[in-house]
Amino acid sequence: GASDDGLIGDSKKPSTLLLQNAVRGALGIEPFALTCPEVNTPDKTPIRDYINVVDLNEAHLKALEYMFNNGQSKIINLGTGAGNSVLEIVKEVQLVTGVKFEIGKSAPRQGDDAKKIANITKAKQVLDWQPRRSIVDSIRSLSCWYKLHPHGWES
């Protein structure tokens, strides 16, 4: 995603990030292509834990507060604790943007596991943190960002 108001974002070129690429496809900035291999999930696409960038930032601030208050260094997983498949994300982007864009296929990336979802129990216990934004929030903020900056930050 981008900031909640869509004014601050990121545009990797080329991007390996599904949400960036799907939103760019929906807005007609560039064609969208699946890069995932077929895996053993209900729709045959990998399931991942897509965390909103602002939620991620807030978790890091909570971690800094924890450390500044004499907390011990710990490894803590961050995510939503839930997963969505690649095709679920693409369909959600189409629904939120109202654009049914073409889904191309390119060479699949190697080494993608079928499912990766963060266990956020420790983040809740240690940092008193949990995500507040949904995938729809991420799509809306990123769509706003790309409408303002279709080619990213330009000089």
Short mmCIF file of C-alpha atoms in Angstrom, two decimals:
data_model
loop_
_atom_site.label_atom_id
_atom_site.label_comp_id
_atom_site.label_asym_id
_atom_site.label_seq_id
_atom_site.Cartn_x
_atom_site.Cartn_y
_atom_site.Cartn_z
CA GLY A 1 0.00 0.00 0.00
CA ALA A 2 0.87 3.59 0.55
CA SER A 3 0.18 6.11 3.30
CA ASP A 4 -3.49 6.11 4.32
CA ASP A 5 -4.10 9.30 2.30
CA GLY A 6 -2.23 7.89 -0.72
CA LEU A 7 0.23 10.79 -0.81
CA ILE A 8 3.37 8.80 0.07
CA GLY A 9 4.18 5.56 -1.68
CA ASP A 10 6.81 3.54 -3.43
CA SER A 11 7.22 2.37 -6.98
CA LYS A 12 9.78 -0.33 -7.56
CA LYS A 13 10.89 -0.80 -11.16
CA PRO A 14 10.72 -3.56 -11.98
CA SER A 15 8.53 -4.64 -9.10
CA THR A 16 8.14 -8.15 -7.78
CA LEU A 17 5.34 -6.97 -5.48
CA LEU A 18 1.96 -8.39 -6.43
CA LEU A 19 -0.14 -5.50 -5.15
CA GLN A 20 1.95 -2.86 -6.95
CA ASN A 21 1.82 -4.78 -10.20
CA ALA A 22 -1.90 -5.55 -9.99
CA VAL A 23 -2.82 -1.93 -9.22
CA ARG A 24 -0.59 -0.73 -12.09
CA GLY A 25 -2.40 -3.23 -14.32
CA ALA A 26 -5.81 -1.99 -13.18
CA LEU A 27 -4.85 1.65 -13.79
CA GLY A 28 -3.43 0.89 -17.24
CA ILE A 29 0.10 1.91 -16.25
CA GLU A 30 1.58 -1.37 -17.45
CA PRO A 31 0.34 -4.86 -18.34
CA PHE A 32 -0.14 -7.30 -15.49
CA ALA A 33 1.32 -10.81 -15.58
CA LEU A 34 1.32 -13.63 -13.06
CA THR A 35 4.82 -14.72 -12.12
CA CYS A 36 3.88 -17.42 -9.63
CA PRO A 37 4.23 -21.15 -10.17
CA GLU A 38 1.31 -23.53 -9.83
CA VAL A 39 1.23 -24.78 -6.23
CA ASN A 40 -0.95 -27.00 -4.06
CA THR A 41 -3.61 -24.49 -2.90
CA PRO A 42 -7.33 -24.30 -3.75
CA ASP A 43 -6.78 -21.95 -6.72
CA LYS A 44 -3.24 -23.21 -7.49
CA THR A 45 -1.59 -19.85 -6.62
CA PRO A 46 0.61 -19.16 -3.57
CA ILE A 47 -0.96 -17.86 -0.36
CA ARG A 48 0.85 -15.01 1.36
CA ASP A 49 0.35 -12.70 4.32
CA TYR A 50 -0.04 -9.21 2.83
CA ILE A 51 0.57 -6.56 5.51
CA ASN A 52 -0.23 -2.89 4.95
CA VAL A 53 2.90 -0.72 4.91
CA VAL A 54 1.46 1.72 7.48
CA ASP A 55 0.67 -1.16 9.86
CA LEU A 56 4.25 -2.34 9.34
CA ASN A 57 5.57 1.14 10.15
CA GLU A 58 3.44 1.30 13.30
CA ALA A 59 4.77 -2.08 14.43
CA HIS A 60 8.33 -0.83 14.05
CA LEU A 61 7.50 2.25 16.13
CA LYS A 62 6.04 -0.01 18.81
CA ALA A 63 9.26 -2.07 18.70
CA LEU A 64 11.34 1.08 19.20
CA GLU A 65 9.17 2.13 22.16
CA TYR A 66 9.58 -1.36 23.61
CA MET A 67 13.39 -1.18 23.27
CA PHE A 68 13.58 2.38 24.68
CA ASN A 69 11.67 1.12 27.73
CA ASN A 70 14.39 -1.46 28.47
CA GLY A 71 12.85 -4.26 26.44
CA GLN A 72 15.03 -7.17 25.45
CA SER A 73 15.92 -7.72 21.80
CA LYS A 74 13.56 -10.28 20.26
CA ILE A 75 12.67 -11.69 16.87
CA ILE A 76 9.01 -10.91 16.21
CA ASN A 77 7.03 -11.86 13.11
CA LEU A 78 4.87 -9.16 11.57
CA GLY A 79 1.95 -9.71 9.24
CA THR A 80 -1.81 -10.01 9.45
CA GLY A 81 -1.88 -13.58 10.68
CA ALA A 82 -4.05 -14.47 7.68
CA GLY A 83 -3.35 -15.18 4.05
CA ASN A 84 -4.69 -14.52 0.60
CA SER A 85 -3.82 -16.30 -2.61
CA VAL A 86 -2.35 -14.43 -5.54
CA LEU A 87 -5.62 -14.80 -7.48
CA GLU A 88 -7.67 -13.60 -4.49
CA ILE A 89 -5.56 -10.44 -4.41
CA VAL A 90 -5.92 -9.89 -8.16
CA LYS A 91 -9.71 -10.31 -7.93
CA GLU A 92 -9.84 -7.91 -4.97
CA VAL A 93 -7.85 -5.30 -6.94
CA GLN A 94 -10.32 -5.69 -9.82
CA LEU A 95 -13.26 -5.33 -7.44
CA VAL A 96 -11.93 -2.29 -5.56
CA THR A 97 -10.76 -0.44 -8.68
CA GLY A 98 -13.76 -1.48 -10.78
CA VAL A 99 -11.41 -2.54 -13.58
CA LYS A 100 -11.35 -6.08 -14.94
CA PHE A 101 -7.84 -6.08 -16.42
CA GLU A 102 -6.25 -8.82 -18.44
CA ILE A 103 -4.11 -11.30 -16.51
CA GLY A 104 -1.05 -12.31 -18.50
CA LYS A 105 1.40 -15.05 -17.66
CA SER A 106 5.15 -14.84 -17.61
CA ALA A 107 7.89 -17.25 -16.58
CA PRO A 108 7.18 -18.39 -13.02
CA ARG A 109 9.55 -17.47 -10.26
CA GLN A 110 11.38 -20.44 -8.84
CA GLY A 111 11.18 -21.49 -5.20
CA ASP A 112 7.78 -20.11 -4.21
CA ASP A 113 6.25 -22.12 -1.37
CA ALA A 114 2.53 -22.82 -1.41
CA LYS A 115 1.77 -20.92 1.79
CA LYS A 116 3.51 -18.43 4.10
CA ILE A 117 1.56 -16.74 6.89
CA ALA A 118 3.05 -14.89 9.86
CA ASN A 119 2.30 -15.95 13.42
CA ILE A 120 1.68 -12.56 15.07
CA THR A 121 1.02 -13.84 18.61
CA LYS A 122 4.35 -12.48 19.89
CA ALA A 123 3.72 -9.06 18.28
CA LYS A 124 0.40 -8.85 20.13
CA GLN A 125 1.91 -9.97 23.45
CA VAL A 126 5.22 -8.10 23.44
CA LEU A 127 4.39 -4.98 21.44
CA ASP A 128 0.65 -4.76 22.06
CA TRP A 129 0.36 -4.47 18.28
CA GLN A 130 -1.90 -5.93 15.68
CA PRO A 131 -2.70 -4.78 12.15
CA ARG A 132 -5.62 -2.40 11.68
CA ARG A 133 -5.79 -2.08 7.91
CA SER A 134 -7.30 -4.51 5.41
CA ILE A 135 -6.20 -5.52 1.95
CA VAL A 136 -8.93 -3.21 0.64
CA ASP A 137 -7.31 -0.32 2.53
CA SER A 138 -3.98 -1.22 0.91
CA ILE A 139 -5.50 -1.32 -2.57
CA ARG A 140 -7.27 2.02 -2.10
CA SER A 141 -4.21 3.84 -0.79
CA LEU A 142 -1.94 2.37 -3.47
CA SER A 143 -4.47 3.22 -6.20
CA CYS A 144 -4.55 6.81 -4.96
CA TRP A 145 -0.73 6.91 -4.93
CA TYR A 146 -0.45 5.60 -8.50
CA LYS A 147 -3.11 8.01 -9.76
CA LEU A 148 -0.95 10.84 -8.42
CA HIS A 149 2.38 9.22 -9.44
CA PRO A 150 1.82 6.75 -12.30
CA HIS A 151 5.55 6.52 -12.93
CA GLY A 152 6.69 6.77 -9.30
CA TRP A 153 8.67 9.67 -7.94
CA GLU A 154 9.81 11.65 -10.95
CA SER A 155 12.59 14.21 -10.78
#
